[in-house]
XYZ file of C-alpha atoms in Angstrom:
562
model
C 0.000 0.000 0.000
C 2.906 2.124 1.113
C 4.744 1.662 -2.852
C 1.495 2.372 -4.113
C 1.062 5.387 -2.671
C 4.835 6.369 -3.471
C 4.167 5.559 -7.025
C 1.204 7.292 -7.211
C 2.558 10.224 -5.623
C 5.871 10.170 -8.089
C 3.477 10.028 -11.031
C 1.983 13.231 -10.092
C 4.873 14.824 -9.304
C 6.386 13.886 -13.131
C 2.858 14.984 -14.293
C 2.831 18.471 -12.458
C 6.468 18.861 -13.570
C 6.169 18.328 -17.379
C 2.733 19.583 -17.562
C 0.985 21.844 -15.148
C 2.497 24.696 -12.737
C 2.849 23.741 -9.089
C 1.001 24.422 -6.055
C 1.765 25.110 -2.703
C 0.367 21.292 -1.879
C 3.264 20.318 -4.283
C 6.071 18.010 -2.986
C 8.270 20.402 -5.180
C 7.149 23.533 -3.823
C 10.252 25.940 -3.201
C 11.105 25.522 0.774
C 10.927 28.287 3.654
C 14.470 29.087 3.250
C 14.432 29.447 -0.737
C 11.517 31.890 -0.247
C 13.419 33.427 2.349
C 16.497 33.386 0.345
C 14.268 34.860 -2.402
C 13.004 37.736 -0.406
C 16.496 38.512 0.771
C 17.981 38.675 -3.192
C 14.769 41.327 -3.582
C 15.196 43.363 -0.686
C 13.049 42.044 1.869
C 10.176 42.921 -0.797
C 7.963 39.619 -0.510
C 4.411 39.703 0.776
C 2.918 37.124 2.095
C -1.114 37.132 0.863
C -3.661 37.218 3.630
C -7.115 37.996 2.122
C -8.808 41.567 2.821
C -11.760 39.532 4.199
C -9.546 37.555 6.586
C -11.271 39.588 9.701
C -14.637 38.262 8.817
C -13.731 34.562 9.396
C -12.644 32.465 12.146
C -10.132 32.475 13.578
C -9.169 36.094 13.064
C -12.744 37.054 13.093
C -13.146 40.810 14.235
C -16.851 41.910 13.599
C -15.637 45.959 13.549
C -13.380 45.355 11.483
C -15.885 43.077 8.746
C -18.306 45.390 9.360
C -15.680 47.997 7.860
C -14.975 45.615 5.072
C -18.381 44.753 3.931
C -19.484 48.353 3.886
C -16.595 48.884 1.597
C -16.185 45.986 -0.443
C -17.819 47.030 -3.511
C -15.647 50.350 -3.956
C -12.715 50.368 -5.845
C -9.996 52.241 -3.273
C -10.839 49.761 -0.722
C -9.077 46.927 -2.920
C -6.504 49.374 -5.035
C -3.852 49.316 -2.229
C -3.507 45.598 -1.617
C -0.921 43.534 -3.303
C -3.864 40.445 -3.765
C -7.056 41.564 -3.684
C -9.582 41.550 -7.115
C -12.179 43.869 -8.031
C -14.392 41.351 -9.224
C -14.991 38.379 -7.252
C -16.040 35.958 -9.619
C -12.465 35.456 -10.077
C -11.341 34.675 -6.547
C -13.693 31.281 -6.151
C -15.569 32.408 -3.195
C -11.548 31.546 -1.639
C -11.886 34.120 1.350
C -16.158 36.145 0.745
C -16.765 38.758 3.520
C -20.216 37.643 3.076
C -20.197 33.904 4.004
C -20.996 33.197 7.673
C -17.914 33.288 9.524
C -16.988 29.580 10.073
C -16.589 29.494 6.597
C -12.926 28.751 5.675
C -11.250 31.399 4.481
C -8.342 30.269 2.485
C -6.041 31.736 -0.068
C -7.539 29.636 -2.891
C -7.302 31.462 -5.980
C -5.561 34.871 -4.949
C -1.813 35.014 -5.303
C 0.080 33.108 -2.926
C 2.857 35.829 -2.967
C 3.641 39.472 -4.289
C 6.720 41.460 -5.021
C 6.473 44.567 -4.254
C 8.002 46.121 -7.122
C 10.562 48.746 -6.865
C 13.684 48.243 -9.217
C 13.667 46.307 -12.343
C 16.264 43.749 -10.857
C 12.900 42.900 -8.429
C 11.189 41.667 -10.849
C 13.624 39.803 -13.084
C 14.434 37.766 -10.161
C 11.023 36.969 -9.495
C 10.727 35.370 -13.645
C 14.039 33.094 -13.099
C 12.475 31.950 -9.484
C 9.007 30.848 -11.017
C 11.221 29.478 -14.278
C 13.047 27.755 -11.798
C 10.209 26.372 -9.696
C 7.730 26.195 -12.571
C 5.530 28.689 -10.758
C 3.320 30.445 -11.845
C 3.322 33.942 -12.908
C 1.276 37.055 -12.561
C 1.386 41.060 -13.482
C -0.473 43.195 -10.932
C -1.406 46.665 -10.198
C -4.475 47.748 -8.815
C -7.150 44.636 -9.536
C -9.194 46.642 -11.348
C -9.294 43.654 -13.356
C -12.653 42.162 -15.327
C -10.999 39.329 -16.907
C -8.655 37.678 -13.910
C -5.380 38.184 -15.390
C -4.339 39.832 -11.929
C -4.591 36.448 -9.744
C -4.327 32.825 -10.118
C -3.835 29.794 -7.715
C -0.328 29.441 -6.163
C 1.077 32.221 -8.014
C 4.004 34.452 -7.613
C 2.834 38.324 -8.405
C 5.277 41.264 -9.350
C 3.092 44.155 -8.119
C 3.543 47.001 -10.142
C 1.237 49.446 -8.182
C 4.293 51.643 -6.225
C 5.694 52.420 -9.562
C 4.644 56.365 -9.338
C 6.887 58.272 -11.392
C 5.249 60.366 -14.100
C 8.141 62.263 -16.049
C 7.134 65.405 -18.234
C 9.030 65.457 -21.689
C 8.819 69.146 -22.835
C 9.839 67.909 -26.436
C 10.312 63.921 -27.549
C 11.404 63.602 -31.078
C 11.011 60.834 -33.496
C 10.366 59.881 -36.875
C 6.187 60.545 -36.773
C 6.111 63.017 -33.633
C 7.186 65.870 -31.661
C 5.902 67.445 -29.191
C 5.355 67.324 -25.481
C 4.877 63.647 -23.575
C 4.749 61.842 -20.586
C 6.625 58.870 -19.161
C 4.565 57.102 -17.255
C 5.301 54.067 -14.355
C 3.858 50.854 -14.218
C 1.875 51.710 -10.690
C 0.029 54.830 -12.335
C -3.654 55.282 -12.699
C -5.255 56.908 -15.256
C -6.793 59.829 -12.507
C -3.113 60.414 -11.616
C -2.300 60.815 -14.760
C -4.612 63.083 -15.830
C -4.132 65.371 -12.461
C -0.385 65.268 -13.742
C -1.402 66.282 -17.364
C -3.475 68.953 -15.807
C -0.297 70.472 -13.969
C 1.364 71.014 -17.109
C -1.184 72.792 -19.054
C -2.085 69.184 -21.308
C -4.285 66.501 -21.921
C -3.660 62.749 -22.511
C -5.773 60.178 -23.471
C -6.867 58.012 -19.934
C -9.823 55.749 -18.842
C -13.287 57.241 -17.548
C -13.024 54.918 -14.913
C -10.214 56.977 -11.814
C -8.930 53.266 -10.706
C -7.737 51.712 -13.956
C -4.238 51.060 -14.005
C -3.065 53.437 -17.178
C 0.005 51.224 -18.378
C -1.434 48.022 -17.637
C -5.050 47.624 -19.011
C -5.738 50.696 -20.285
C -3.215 51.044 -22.766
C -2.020 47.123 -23.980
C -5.503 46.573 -23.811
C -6.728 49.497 -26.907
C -8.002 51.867 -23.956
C -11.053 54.333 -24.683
C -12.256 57.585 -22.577
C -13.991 60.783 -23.246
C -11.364 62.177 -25.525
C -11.226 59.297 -27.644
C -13.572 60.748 -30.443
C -10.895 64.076 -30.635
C -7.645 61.805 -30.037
C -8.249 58.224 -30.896
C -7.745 55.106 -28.487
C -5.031 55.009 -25.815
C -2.650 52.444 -27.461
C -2.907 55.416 -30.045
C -0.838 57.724 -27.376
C 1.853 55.129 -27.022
C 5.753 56.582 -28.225
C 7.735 54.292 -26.604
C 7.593 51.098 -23.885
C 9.760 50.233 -21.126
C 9.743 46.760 -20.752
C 11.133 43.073 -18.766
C 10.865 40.524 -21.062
C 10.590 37.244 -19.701
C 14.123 36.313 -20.810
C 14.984 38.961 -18.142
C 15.839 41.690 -20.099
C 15.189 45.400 -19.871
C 14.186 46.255 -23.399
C 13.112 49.788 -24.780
C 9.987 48.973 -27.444
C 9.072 51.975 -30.355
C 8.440 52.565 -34.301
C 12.183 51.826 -34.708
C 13.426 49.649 -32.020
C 11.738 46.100 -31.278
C 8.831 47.260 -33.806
C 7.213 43.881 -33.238
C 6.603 44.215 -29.509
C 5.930 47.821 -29.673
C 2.869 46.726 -32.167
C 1.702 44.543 -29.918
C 1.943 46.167 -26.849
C -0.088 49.173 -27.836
C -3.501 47.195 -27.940
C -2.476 43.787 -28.290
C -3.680 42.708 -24.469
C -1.765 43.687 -21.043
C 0.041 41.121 -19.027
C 0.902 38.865 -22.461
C 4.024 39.821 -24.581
C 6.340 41.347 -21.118
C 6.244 43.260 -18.337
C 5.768 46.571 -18.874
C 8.022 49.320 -16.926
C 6.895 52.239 -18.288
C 5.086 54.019 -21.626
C 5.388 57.109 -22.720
C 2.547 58.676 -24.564
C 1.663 61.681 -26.273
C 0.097 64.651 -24.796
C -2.054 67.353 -26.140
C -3.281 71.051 -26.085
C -5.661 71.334 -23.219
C -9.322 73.052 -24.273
C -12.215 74.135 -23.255
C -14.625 71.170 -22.871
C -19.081 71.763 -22.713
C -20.300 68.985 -20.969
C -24.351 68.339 -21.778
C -26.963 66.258 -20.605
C -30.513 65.139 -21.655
C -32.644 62.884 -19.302
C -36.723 61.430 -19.488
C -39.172 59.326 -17.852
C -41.937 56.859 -19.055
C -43.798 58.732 -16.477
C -47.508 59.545 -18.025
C -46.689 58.191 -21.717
C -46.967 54.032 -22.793
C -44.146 52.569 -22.753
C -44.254 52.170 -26.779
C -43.883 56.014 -26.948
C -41.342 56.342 -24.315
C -38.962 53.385 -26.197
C -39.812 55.415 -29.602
C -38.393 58.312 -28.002
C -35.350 56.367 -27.101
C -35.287 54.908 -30.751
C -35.168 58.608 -31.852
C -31.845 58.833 -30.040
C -30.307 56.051 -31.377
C -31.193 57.483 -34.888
C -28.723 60.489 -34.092
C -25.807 58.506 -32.922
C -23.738 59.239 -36.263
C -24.969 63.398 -35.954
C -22.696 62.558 -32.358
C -19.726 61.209 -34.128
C -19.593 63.034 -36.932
C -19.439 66.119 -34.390
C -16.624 64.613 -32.373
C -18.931 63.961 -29.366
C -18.445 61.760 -26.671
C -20.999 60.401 -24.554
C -22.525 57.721 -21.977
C -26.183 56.127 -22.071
C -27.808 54.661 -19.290
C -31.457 52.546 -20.325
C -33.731 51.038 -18.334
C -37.817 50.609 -18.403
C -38.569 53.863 -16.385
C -35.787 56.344 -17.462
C -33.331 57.449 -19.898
C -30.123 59.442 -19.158
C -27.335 60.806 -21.822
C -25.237 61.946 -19.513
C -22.268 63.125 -20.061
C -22.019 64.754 -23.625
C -18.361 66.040 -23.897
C -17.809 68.422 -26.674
C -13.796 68.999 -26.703
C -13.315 72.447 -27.736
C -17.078 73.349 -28.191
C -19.810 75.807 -27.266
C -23.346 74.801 -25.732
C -24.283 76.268 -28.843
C -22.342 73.702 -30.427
C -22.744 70.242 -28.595
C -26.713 71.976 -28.362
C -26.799 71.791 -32.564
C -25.433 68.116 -32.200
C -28.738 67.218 -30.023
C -31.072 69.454 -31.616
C -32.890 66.784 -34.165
C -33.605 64.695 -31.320
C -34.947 67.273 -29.565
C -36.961 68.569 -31.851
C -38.699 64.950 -32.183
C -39.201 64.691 -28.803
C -40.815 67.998 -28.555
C -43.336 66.861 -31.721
C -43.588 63.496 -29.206
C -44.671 65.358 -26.373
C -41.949 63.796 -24.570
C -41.145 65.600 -21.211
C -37.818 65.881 -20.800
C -34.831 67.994 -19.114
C -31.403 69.223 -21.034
C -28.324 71.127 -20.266
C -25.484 72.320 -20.922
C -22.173 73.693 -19.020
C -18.913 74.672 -20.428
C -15.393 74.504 -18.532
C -12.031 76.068 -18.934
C -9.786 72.233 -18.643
C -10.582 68.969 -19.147
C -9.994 67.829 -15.542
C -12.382 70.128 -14.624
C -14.624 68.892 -16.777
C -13.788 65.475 -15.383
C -14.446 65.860 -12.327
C -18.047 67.569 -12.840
C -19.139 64.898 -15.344
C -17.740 61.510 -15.112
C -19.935 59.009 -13.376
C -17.458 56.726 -12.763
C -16.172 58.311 -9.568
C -19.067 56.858 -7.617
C -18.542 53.550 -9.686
C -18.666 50.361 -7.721
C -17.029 46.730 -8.334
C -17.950 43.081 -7.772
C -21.262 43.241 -8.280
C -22.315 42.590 -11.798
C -20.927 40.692 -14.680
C -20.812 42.399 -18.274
C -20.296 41.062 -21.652
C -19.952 43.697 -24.416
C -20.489 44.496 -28.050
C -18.936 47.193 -30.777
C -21.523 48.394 -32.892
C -20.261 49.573 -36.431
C -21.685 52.808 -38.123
C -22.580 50.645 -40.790
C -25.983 49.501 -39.091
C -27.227 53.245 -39.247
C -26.922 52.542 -42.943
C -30.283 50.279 -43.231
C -33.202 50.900 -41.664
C -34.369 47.760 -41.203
C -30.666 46.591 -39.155
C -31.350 50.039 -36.876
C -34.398 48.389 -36.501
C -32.729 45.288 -34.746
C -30.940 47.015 -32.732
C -33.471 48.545 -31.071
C -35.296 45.784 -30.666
C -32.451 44.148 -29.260
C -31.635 46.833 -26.817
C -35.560 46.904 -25.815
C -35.334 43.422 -25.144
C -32.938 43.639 -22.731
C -33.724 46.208 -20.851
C -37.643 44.008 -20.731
C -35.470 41.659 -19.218
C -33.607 43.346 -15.767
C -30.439 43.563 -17.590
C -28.599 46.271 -17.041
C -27.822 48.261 -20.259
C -25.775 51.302 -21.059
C -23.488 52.262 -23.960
C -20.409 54.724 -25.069
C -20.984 56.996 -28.251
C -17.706 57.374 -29.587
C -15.685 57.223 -32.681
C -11.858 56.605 -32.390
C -11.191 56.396 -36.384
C -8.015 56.097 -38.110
C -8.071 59.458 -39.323
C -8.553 60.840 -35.839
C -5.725 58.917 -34.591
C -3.320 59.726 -37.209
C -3.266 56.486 -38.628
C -1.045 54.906 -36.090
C 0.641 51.373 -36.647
C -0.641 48.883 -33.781
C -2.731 46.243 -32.846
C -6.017 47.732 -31.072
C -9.032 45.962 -33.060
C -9.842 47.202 -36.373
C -13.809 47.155 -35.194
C -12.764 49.580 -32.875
C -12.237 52.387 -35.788
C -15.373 52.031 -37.565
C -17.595 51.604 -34.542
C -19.852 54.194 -33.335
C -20.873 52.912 -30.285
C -19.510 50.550 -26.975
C -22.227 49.007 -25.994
C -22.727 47.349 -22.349
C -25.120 44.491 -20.864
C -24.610 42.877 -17.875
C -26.075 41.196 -14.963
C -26.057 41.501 -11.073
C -24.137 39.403 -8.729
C -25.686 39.148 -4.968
C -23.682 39.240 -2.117
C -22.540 35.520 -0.935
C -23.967 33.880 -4.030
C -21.954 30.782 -5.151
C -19.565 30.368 -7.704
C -21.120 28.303 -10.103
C -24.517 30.677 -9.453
C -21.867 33.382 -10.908
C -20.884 30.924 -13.243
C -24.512 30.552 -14.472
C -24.972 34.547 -14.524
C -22.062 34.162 -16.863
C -23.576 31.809 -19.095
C -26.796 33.995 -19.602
C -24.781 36.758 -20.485
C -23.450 35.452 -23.340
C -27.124 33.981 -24.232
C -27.861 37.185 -23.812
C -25.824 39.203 -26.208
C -25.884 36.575 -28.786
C -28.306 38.369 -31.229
C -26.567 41.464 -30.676
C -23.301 39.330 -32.323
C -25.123 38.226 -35.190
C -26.810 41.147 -36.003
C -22.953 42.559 -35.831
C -20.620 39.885 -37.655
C -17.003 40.858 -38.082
C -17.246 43.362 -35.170
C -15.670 42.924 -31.911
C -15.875 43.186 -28.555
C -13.303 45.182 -25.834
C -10.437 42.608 -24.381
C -10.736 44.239 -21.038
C -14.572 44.310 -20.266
C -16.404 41.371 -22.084
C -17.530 37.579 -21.137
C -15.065 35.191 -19.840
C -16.087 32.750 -21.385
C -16.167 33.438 -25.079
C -15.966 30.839 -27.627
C -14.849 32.872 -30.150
C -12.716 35.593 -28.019
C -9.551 35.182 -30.620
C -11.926 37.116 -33.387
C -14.210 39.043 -31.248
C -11.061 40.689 -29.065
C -8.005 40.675 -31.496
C -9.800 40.191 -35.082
C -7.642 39.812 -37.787
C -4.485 40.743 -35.437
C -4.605 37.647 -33.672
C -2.332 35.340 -35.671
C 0.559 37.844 -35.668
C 0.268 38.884 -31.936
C 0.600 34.748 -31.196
C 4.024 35.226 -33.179
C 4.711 38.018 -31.387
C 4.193 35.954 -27.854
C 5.880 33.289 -28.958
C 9.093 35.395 -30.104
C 9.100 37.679 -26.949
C 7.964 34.738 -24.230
C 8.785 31.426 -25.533
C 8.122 29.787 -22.189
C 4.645 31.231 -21.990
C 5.236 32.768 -18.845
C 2.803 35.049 -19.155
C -0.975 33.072 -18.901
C -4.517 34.838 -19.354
C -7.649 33.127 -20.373
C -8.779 35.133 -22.814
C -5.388 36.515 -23.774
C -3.205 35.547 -26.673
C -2.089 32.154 -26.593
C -4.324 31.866 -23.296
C -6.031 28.868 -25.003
C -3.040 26.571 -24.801
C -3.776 26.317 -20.689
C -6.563 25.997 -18.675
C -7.372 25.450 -15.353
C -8.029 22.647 -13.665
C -11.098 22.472 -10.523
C -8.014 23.562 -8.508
C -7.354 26.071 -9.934
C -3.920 24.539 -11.264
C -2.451 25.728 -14.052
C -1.934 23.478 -16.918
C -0.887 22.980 -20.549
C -3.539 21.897 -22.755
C -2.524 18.498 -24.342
C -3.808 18.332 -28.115
């Protein structure tokens, strides 16, 4: 019984080694003194993971202190400073929930094991030759503003980016296809920061809606979009020049002349995939005046028919938006209707007012109540901070799945039609539905050379569905919720073939993620990945390559056998 057990146990061990990454349960797991030899070749700069909702569960359970933690759980700076922690918990396996009762286990399960906090290059290419090493593996983190789990994974080692704050102010960078001002921007950075640091030196640049998305990380590799994306084009469209740790351990610089192949990919191609990112530097631009407009009804004393015609009348304007260079956010549901906010970049109220003014003349011949209005401001921060939404924005408690619509289906009537239909639908059904008006074409962007989606430049809208997660719920409830999305959205893909969907907010599990997040990019971003980490290092689901792994009901990472 004894041999058998021996034999069984040496068979698993050959099968983890050749095969799958280890786990803490391994036999081959590094020992206590080669992590503590680790930590001492980085500077003392391990952390050790013990789950935020630790306090909530015996035996550390402190009811002040889960009280504090379940009143905050579902805003964004409560999980931003910790070196484990995920904004959405679908991807964390119900390993450590401050809502289960509290003699619920609360284990490390599928958070990181460890982090390095990152401070010197050197940190993190020891960290890639001790997980080569000890066939570990591997993950990029900065904040956890994360909707597709790249930022966690069972028995991993993290390099966490996040104290990576430097944001250096170029007066004049020169190359081949630009000059002019720029910023060089850390690892750790989020796009608020950034902008607040743009602001201080009399510019713009191109950052997320959302103040707690890491700006190098997700933003950026991942194509990036924001409320000056219909005047400037994507975020990967900023990039000038990368930073960047390969997984060979080298410290590489990545631009239009040098390493042109993981430059291309980097600016859109998907974060956390080709290397490890130390810093981009991106464009900056003249900072104007910005109107910021709004138009909101009701279904209150009309029939629902006339209240969704009234919202089919907006949808009809959508290219009068783009064409105009107008940014905006829609929020649907079966009572109300909110555009809100309408950025006009260097534009009147008179302006952004003639933009809106065939919709409101119909819903004037309608009868349809409804308030409007309009403020300009002097800076685009200040703008910002009067009209995003997304400061108040909470986390982990709804899954999305997400669609780009092409101009193309304003063409015919009867397609416009669909959509409608579509979005009516949905809204019929609970989901929750909003969308981003926005146009980041070529010709806005200066027909830059990289890999962001080519459905991204002839779309006209970013539209959202999603559906709520409860408190405590299970995993494979989530799991379910998941499904339904993508049941949900499916007409929405067929009456949209060839389009895409956004790598960084979209259903995990997508059959057809290679076309719907990378299109016709993807077979020259796997080169890329192959050329730049030929030990596929680097793992995501859903990112390129991603579909050579999965993971096992243990969350064990391992290579898919074909």
């Amino acid at each position: 019984m004894l041999l058998k057990a021996v034999l069984l146990a040496s068979l698993v061990s050959l099968t983890v080694g050749r095969d799958c990454r280890i786990l803490p349960t391994d036999p081959s797991w590094p020992t206590k003194h080669e992590w503590d030899a680790f930590n001492k070749s980085i500077d003392g700069r391990l952390v050790n993971t013990v789950p935020l909702a630790s306090p909530c569960h015996d035996p550390t359970f402190n009811q002040e202190q889960c009280d504090t933690i379940r009143n905050n759980w579902h805003i964004p700076e409560f999980h931003e400073p910790s070196s484990s922690s995920m904004m959405d918990p679908i991807f964390l396996n119900k390993s450590c929930d401050p809502f289960d009762p509290r003699d619920t286990p609360c284990r490390i399960g599928a958070y990181v094991q460890y982090a390095v906090n990152v401070s010197a290059p050197d940190h993190v290419i020891k960290a890639i030759h001790f997980v080569k090493q000890h066939n570990i593996r591997f993950v990029v983190r900065n904040t956890g503003h994360d909707y597709m789990g790249r930022s966690t994974g069972t028995g991993a080692l993290a390099v966490w980016m996040h104290h990576l704050q430097d944001i250096d102010w170029i007066k004049t960078f020169r190359s081949a296809k630009y000059t002019g001002s720029a910023l060089k921007v850390q690892a750790g950075v989020t796009g608020f920061n950034l902008l607040a640091e743009a602001h201080n030196r009399g510019v713009v640049a191109v950052a997320g809606e959302c103040p707690s998305v890491g700006y190098v990380g997700g933003f950026i590799q991942g194509g990036g979009y924001g409320g000056l994306s219909s005047v400037y084009g994507m975020g990967a469209d900023q990039t000038l020049e990368f930073e960047v740790i390969t997984t060979q351990g080298q410290f590489v610089r990545a631009s239009p002349k040098e390493n042109q192949d993981l430059y291309w990919a980097l600016s859109g191609g998907g974060g956390g995939t080709y290397g490890i990112v130390w810093s981009v530097t991106v464009k900056t631009h003249r900072d104007l005046p910005v109107t910021i407009a709004s138009l909101n009804f009701t279904s209150d004393g009309i029939s629902q028919d006339l209240y969704w015609q009234a919202i089919d009348a907006y949808q009809a304007i959508t290219p009068n938006l783009t064409d105009s260079k107008l940014w905006a956010f829609t929020g649907y549901s079966s009572s109300s209707f909110s555009l809100y906010p309408v950025y006009g970049i260097n534009k009147t109220v008179a302006e952004v007012t003639a933009s809106l003014r065939p919709l409101l003349n119909t819903l004037d011949s309608m009868g349809i109540n409804y308030t409007t209005g309009a403020d300009t401001y002097g800076t685009y921060l200040d703008a910002y901070n009067s009209g995003t939404i997304f400061k108040s924005l909470t986390v982990g408690n709804a899954l999305f799945d997400t669609r780009l619509l092409p101009r193309s289906l304003w063409d015919s009537s009867e397609k416009l039609a669909s959509l409608q239909k579509i979005i009516r639908g949905l809204v019929d059904q609970n989901r929750l539905v909003f969308d981003f008006t926005q146009s980041a074409t070529l010709e806005v962007a200066g027909h830059p050379q990289n890999a962001v989606h080519p459905a991204w430049r002839n779309s006209v809208k970013y539209f959202t569905m999603g559906l709520p997660l409860t408190d405590g719920e299970s995993f494979v409830q989530s799991m379910q919720q998941q499904n339904q999305i993508a049941t949900d959205i499916s007409p929405l893909k067929q009456l949209t073939p060839g389009s895409g969907s956004y790598l960084n907010e979209a259903a995990l599990n997508d059959p057809d993620f290679k076309a719907d997040f990378y299109g016709p990019n993807y077979d020259r971003l796997l080169q890329i990945k192959d050329k730049w980490d030929p030990d596929q290092i680097l793992y995501g689901s859903i990112a390129v390559g991603g579909d050579r792994w999965r993971e096992t009901d243990g969350g064990r990472l391992c290579k898919v056998r074909r």
